[in-house]
Short mmCIF file of C-alpha atoms and ligand atoms in Angstrom, two decimals:
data_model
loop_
_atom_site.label_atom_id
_atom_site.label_comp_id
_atom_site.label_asym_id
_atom_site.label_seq_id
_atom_site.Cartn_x
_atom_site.Cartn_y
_atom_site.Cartn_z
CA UNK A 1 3.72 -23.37 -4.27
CA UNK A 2 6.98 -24.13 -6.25
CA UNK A 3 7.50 -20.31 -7.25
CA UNK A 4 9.87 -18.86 -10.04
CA UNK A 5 11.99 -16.16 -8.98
CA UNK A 6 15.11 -16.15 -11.05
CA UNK A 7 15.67 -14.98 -14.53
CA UNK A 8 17.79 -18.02 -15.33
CA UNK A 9 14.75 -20.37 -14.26
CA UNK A 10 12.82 -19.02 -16.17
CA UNK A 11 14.99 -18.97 -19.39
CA UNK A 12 15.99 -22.80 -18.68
CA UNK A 13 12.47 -23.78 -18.12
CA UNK A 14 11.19 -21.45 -21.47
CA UNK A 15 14.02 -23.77 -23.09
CA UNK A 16 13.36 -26.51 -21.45
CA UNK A 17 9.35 -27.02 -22.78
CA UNK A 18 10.31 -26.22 -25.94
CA UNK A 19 12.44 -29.13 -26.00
CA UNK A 20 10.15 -31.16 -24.70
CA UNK A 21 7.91 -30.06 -27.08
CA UNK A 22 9.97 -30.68 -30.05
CA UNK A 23 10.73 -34.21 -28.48
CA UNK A 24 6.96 -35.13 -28.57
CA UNK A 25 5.77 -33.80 -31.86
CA UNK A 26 8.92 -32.76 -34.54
CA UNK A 27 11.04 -35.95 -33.99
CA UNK A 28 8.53 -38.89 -33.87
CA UNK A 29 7.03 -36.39 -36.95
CA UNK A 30 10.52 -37.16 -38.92
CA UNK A 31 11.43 -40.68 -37.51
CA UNK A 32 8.08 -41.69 -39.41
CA UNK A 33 8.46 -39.88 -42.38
CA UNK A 34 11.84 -40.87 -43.07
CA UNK A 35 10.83 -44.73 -42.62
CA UNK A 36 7.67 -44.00 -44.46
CA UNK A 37 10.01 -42.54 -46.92
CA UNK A 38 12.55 -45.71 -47.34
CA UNK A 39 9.47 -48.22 -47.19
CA UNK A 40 8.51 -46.76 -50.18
CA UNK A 41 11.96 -46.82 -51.54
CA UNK A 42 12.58 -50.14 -50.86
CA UNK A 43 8.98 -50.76 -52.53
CA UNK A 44 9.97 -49.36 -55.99
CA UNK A 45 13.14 -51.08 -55.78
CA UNK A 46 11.43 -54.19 -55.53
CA UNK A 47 13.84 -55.09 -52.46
CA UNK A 48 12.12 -57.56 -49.73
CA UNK A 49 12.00 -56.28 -45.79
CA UNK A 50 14.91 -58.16 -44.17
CA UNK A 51 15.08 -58.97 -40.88
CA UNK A 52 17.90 -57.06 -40.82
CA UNK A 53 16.06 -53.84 -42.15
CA UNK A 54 13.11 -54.45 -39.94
CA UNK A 55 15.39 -54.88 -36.84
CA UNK A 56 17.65 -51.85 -37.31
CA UNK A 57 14.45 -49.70 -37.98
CA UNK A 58 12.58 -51.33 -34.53
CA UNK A 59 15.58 -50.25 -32.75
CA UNK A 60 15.32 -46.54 -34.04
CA UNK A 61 11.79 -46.86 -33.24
CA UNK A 62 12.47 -47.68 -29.71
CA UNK A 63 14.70 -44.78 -29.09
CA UNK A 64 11.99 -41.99 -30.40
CA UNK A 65 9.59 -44.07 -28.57
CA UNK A 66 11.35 -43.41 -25.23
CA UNK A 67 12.53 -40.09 -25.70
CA UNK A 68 8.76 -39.44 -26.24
CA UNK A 69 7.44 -41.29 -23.04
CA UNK A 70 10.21 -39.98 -21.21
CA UNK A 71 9.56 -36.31 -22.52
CA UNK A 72 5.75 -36.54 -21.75
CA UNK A 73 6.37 -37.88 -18.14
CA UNK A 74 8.67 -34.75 -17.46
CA UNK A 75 5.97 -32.65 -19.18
CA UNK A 76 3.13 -33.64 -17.10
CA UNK A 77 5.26 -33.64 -14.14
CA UNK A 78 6.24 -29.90 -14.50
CA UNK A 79 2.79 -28.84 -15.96
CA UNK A 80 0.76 -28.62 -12.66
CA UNK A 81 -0.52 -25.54 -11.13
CA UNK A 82 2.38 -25.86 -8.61
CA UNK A 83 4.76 -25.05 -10.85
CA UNK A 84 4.60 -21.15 -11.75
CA UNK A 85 8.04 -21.06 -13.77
CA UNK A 86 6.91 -24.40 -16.34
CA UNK A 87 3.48 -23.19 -16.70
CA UNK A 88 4.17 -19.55 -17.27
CA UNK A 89 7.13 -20.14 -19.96
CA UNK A 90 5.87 -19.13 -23.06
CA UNK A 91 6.80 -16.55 -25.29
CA UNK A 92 4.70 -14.00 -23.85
CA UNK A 93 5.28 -14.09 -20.62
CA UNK A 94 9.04 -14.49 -20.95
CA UNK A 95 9.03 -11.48 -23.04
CA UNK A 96 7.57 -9.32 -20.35
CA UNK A 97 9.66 -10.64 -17.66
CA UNK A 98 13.05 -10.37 -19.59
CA UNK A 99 11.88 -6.57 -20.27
CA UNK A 100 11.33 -6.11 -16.28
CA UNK A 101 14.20 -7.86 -15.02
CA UNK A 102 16.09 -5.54 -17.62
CA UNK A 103 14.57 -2.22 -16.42
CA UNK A 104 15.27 -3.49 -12.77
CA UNK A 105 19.09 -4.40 -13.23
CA UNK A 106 19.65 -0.63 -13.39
CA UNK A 107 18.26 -0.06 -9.93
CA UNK A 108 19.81 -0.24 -7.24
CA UNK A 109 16.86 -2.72 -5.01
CA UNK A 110 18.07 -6.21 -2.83
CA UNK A 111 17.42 -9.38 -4.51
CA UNK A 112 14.50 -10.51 -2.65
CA UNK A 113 12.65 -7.06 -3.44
CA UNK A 114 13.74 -7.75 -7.06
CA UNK A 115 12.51 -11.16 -7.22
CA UNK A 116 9.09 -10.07 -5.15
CA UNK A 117 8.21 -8.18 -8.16
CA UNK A 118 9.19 -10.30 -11.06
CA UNK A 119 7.41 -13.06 -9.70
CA UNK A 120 4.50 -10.90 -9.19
CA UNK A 121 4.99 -9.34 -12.95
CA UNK A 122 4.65 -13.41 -13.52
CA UNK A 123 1.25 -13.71 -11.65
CA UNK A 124 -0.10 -10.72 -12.69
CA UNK A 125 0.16 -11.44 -17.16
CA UNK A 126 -2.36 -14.38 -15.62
CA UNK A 127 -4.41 -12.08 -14.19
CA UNK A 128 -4.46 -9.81 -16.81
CA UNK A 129 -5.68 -12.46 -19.04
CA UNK A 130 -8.27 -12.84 -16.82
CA UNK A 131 -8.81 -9.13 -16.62
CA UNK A 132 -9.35 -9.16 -20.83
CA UNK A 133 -11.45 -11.93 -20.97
CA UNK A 134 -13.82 -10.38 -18.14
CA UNK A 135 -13.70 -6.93 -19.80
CA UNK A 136 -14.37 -8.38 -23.13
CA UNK A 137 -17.94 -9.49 -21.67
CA UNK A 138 -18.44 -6.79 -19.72
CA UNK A 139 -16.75 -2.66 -21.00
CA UNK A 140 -18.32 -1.00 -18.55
CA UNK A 141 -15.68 -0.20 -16.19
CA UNK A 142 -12.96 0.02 -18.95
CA UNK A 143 -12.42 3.77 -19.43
CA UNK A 144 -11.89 4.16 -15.61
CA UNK A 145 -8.83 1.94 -15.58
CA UNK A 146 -7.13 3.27 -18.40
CA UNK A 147 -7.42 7.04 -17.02
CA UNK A 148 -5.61 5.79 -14.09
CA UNK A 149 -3.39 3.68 -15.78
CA UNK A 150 -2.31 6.76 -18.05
CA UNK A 151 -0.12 8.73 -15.42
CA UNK A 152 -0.06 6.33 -11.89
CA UNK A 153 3.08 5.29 -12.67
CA UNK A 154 5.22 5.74 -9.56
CA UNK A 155 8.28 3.52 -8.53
CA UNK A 156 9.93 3.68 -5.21
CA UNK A 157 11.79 0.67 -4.00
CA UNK A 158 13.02 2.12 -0.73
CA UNK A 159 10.36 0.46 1.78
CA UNK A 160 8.34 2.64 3.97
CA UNK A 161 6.29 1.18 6.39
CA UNK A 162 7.60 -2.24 4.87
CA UNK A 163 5.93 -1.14 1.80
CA UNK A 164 7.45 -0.40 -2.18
CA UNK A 165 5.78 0.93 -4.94
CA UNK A 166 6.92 -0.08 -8.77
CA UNK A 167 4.91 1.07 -11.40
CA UNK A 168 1.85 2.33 -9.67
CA UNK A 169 1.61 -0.72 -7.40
CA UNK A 170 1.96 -0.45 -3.94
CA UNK A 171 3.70 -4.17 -2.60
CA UNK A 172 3.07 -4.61 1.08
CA UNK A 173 3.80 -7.74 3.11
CA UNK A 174 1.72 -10.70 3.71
CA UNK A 175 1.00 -11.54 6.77
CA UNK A 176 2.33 -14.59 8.41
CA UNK A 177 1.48 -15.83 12.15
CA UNK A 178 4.14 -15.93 14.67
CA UNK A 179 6.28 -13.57 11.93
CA UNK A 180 6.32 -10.14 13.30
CA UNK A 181 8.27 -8.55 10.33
CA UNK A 182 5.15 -9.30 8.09
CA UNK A 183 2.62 -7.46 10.27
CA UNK A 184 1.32 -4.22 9.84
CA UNK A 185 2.03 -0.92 11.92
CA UNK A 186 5.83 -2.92 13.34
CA UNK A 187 7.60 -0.20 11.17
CA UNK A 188 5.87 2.87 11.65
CA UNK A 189 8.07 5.83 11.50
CA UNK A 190 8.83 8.21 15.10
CA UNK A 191 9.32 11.28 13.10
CA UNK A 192 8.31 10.98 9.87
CA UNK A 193 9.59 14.16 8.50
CA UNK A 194 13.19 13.16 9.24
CA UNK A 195 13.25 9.76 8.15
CA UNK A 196 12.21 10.27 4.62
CA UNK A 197 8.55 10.62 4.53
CA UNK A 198 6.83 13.50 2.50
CA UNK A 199 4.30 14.46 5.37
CA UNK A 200 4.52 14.73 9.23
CA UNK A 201 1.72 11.42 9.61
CA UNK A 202 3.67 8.79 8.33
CA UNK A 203 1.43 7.76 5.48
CA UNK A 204 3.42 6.46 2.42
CA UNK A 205 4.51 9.35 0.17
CA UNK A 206 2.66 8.21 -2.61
CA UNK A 207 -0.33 7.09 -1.11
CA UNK A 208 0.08 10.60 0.50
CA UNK A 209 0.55 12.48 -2.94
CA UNK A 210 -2.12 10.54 -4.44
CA UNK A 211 -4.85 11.68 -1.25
CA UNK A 212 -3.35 15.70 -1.44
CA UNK A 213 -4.10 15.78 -5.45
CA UNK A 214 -7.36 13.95 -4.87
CA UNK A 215 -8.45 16.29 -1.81
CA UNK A 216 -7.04 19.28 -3.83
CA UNK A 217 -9.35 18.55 -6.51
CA UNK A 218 -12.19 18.25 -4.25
CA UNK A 219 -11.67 21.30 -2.87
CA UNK A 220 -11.51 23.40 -6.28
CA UNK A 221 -14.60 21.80 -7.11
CA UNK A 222 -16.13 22.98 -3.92
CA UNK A 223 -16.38 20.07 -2.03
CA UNK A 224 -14.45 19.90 1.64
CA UNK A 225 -12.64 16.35 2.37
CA UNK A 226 -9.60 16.23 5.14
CA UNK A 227 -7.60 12.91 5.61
CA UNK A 228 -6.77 11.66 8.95
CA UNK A 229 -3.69 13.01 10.68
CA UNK A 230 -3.00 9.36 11.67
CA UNK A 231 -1.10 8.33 8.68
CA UNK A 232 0.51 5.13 10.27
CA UNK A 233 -1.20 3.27 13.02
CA UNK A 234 0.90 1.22 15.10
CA UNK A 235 0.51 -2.59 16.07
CA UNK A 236 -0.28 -1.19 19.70
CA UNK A 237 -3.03 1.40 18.85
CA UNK A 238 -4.76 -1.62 16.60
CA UNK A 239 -4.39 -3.76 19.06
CA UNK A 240 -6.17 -1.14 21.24
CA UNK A 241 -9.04 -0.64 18.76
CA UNK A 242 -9.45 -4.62 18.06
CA UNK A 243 -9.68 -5.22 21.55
CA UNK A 244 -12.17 -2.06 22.39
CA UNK A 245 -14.69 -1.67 19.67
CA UNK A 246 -17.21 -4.18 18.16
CA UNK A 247 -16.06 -7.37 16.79
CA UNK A 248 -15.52 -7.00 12.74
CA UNK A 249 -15.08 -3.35 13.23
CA UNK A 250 -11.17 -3.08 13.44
CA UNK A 251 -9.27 -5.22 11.26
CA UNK A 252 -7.38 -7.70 13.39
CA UNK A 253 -3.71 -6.47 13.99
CA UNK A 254 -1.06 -7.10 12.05
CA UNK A 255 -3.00 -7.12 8.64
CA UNK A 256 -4.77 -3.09 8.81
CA UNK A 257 -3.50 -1.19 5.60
CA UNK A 258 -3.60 1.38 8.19
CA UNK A 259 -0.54 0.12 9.91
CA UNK A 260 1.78 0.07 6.63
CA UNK A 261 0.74 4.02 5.26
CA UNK A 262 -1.41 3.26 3.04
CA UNK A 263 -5.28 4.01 3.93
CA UNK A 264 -6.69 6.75 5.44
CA UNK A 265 -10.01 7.82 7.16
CA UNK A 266 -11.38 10.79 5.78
CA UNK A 267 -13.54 13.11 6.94
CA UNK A 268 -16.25 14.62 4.75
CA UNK A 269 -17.92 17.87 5.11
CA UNK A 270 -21.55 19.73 4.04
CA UNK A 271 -21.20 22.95 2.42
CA UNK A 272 -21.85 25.07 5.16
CA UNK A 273 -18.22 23.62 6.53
CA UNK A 274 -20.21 21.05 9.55
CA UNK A 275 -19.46 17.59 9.76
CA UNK A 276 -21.83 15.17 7.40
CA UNK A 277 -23.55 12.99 10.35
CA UNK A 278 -23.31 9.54 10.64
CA UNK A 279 -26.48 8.47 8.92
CA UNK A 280 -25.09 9.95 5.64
CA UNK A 281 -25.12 8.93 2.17
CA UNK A 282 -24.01 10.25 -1.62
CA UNK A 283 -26.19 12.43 -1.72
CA UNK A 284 -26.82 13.71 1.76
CA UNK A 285 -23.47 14.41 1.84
CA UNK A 286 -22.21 15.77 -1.74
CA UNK A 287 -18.48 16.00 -0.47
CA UNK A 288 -18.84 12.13 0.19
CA UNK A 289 -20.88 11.62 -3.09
CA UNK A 290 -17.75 13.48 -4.99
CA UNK A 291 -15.05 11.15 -3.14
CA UNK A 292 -16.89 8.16 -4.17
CA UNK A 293 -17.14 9.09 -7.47
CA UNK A 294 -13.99 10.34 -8.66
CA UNK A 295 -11.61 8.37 -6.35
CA UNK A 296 -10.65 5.90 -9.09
CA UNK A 297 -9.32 8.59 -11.16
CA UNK A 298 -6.16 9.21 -8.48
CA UNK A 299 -5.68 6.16 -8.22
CA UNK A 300 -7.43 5.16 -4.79
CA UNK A 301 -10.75 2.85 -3.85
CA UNK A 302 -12.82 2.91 -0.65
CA UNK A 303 -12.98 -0.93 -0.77
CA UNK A 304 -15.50 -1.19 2.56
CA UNK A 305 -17.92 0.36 0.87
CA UNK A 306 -20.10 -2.92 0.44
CA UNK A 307 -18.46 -4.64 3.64
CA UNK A 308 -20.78 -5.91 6.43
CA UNK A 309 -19.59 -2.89 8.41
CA UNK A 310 -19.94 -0.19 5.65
CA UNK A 311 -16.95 2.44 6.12
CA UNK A 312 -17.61 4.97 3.34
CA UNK A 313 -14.58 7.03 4.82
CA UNK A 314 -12.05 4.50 4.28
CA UNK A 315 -9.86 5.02 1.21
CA UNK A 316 -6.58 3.20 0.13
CA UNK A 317 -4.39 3.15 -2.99
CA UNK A 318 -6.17 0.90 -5.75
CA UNK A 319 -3.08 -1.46 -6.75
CA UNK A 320 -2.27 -3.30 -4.07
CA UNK A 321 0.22 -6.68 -4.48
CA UNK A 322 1.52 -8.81 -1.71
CA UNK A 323 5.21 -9.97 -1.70
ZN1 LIG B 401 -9.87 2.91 8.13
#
């Protein structure tokens, strides 16, 4: 995939198709009116076509002729699906990422990190057309999103775990074989506390603030939740669980959310302050039933809860982007 990470790629290639544009519909537009124009001239004036006239104009003709076939050739070159920064160039899209790369030239984040995002910022306005055209058939799920979206706005471009959050979306590697600086649980921290973290596990801090404020709410409204005090699991101890418990049940190492901060296993509890059993459900376990419920509205999603091997304790941040 031919990707478009640069600001000034983008602006030549926003030029660039409206040049093309104007090459394949404004000019021929003119060359023909103009000649349409003196035909008609020539017409009243009672003057015959020379050869002369008709040669001079053929030669005109075949100029606009191959700008045009030379203009559509580049078009449909650069117009594939392979080619994020052509496609992508219009005016909206160009808007929104000259407005990001703005509010990121003030930061202080490396280039690649920089360029992660606006390329994502790029992906995402297609997505989000996608997003409006789904919600437009279907408004069910609408309100949710926008009580999240009104105050899960965090940015942190210092990477912990590998992982940086800009506006509410957590970025975390992808992973690639034979590349151990893309796997997960490589970078978990030895002592947390001193090396920048906001808790003594290791979980992202804003994953981590985003559990605490869910959990706190829980427990105000009566229900007990606790989060695992395994906040980063290392390559080693998933290695350890892929190669011990029952295929499909640990996610294969290197790619566990668990390994970069930002999931957590929770444990849910019945009023009386035991342990809901295995064989639980919503409403067996009202604690669990709660979590389920209201975890979209901090931000978080237990995404296994429909897998093959249902884990209804499972919770992780709901934006997640790879870079
Ligand atoms: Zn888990």
């Amino acid at each position: 995939m031919f990707t478009c990470n640069s600001y000034d790629l983008l602006t030549f290639t926003y030029y660039l198709k409206y040049f093309l544009a104007i090459n394949m519909t404004i000019v021929p537009f003119i060359f023909f009116f103009i000649n349409f124009i003196q035909a008609i001239k020539q017409k009243k004036k009672h003057i015959k076509f020379t050869k002369y006239f008709i040669i001079d104009r053929s030669k005109s003709l075949f100029y606009v002729l191959a700008i045009f076939i030379l203009s559509f050739i580049i078009h449909s070159t650069l117009n594939n699906n392979n080619n994020a920064c052509y496609v992508y160039a219009n005016s909206n899209t160009y808007q929104l990422y000259k407005e990001n790369y703005e509010k990121l030239s003030h930061m202080e984040i490396e280039t690649n990190v920089k360029n992660q995002y606006l390329e994502n910022v790029l992906m995402n306005k297609k997505n989000e057309d996608i997003n409006t055209l789904v919600n437009n058939t279907n408004d069910s799920n609408n309100n949710d999103a926008e009580t999240v979206d009104n105050y899960l706005h965090e940015t942190d471009t210092n990477q912990l775990n590998r992982v940086y959050v800009i506006d509410g979306v957590f970025y975390y590697p992808g992973y690639v074989y034979g590349n151990r600086d893309t796997y997960s649980g490589m970078y978990c921290p030895n002592n947390p506390s001193q090396e920048g973290f906001n808790n003594p596990y290791g979980y992202n801090n804003y994953f981590y603030t985003r559990l605490t404020r869910f959990i706190d709410e829980a427990n105000k409204n009566g229900y007990k939740i606790t989060m695992s005090t395994q906040g980063c699991r290392s390559y080693s101890t998933q290695s350890y669980y892929y190669s011990t418990m029952t295929p499909g049940r640990a996610a294969k190492p290197g790619i566990s959310f668990h390994g970069f901060g930002i999931a957590s296993d929770l444990e849910f509890y019945q009023n009386d302050g035991s342990v809901c059993s295995g064989y639980r459900t919503d409403t067996s376990c009202p604690s669990m039933g709660w979590a389920h419920q209201n975890a979209r509205n901090y931000g978080l999603t237990f995404p296994l809860l429909n897998a093959s091997y249902r884990e209804d304790w499972h919770i992780e941040p709901i934006n997640k982007q790879k870079y």
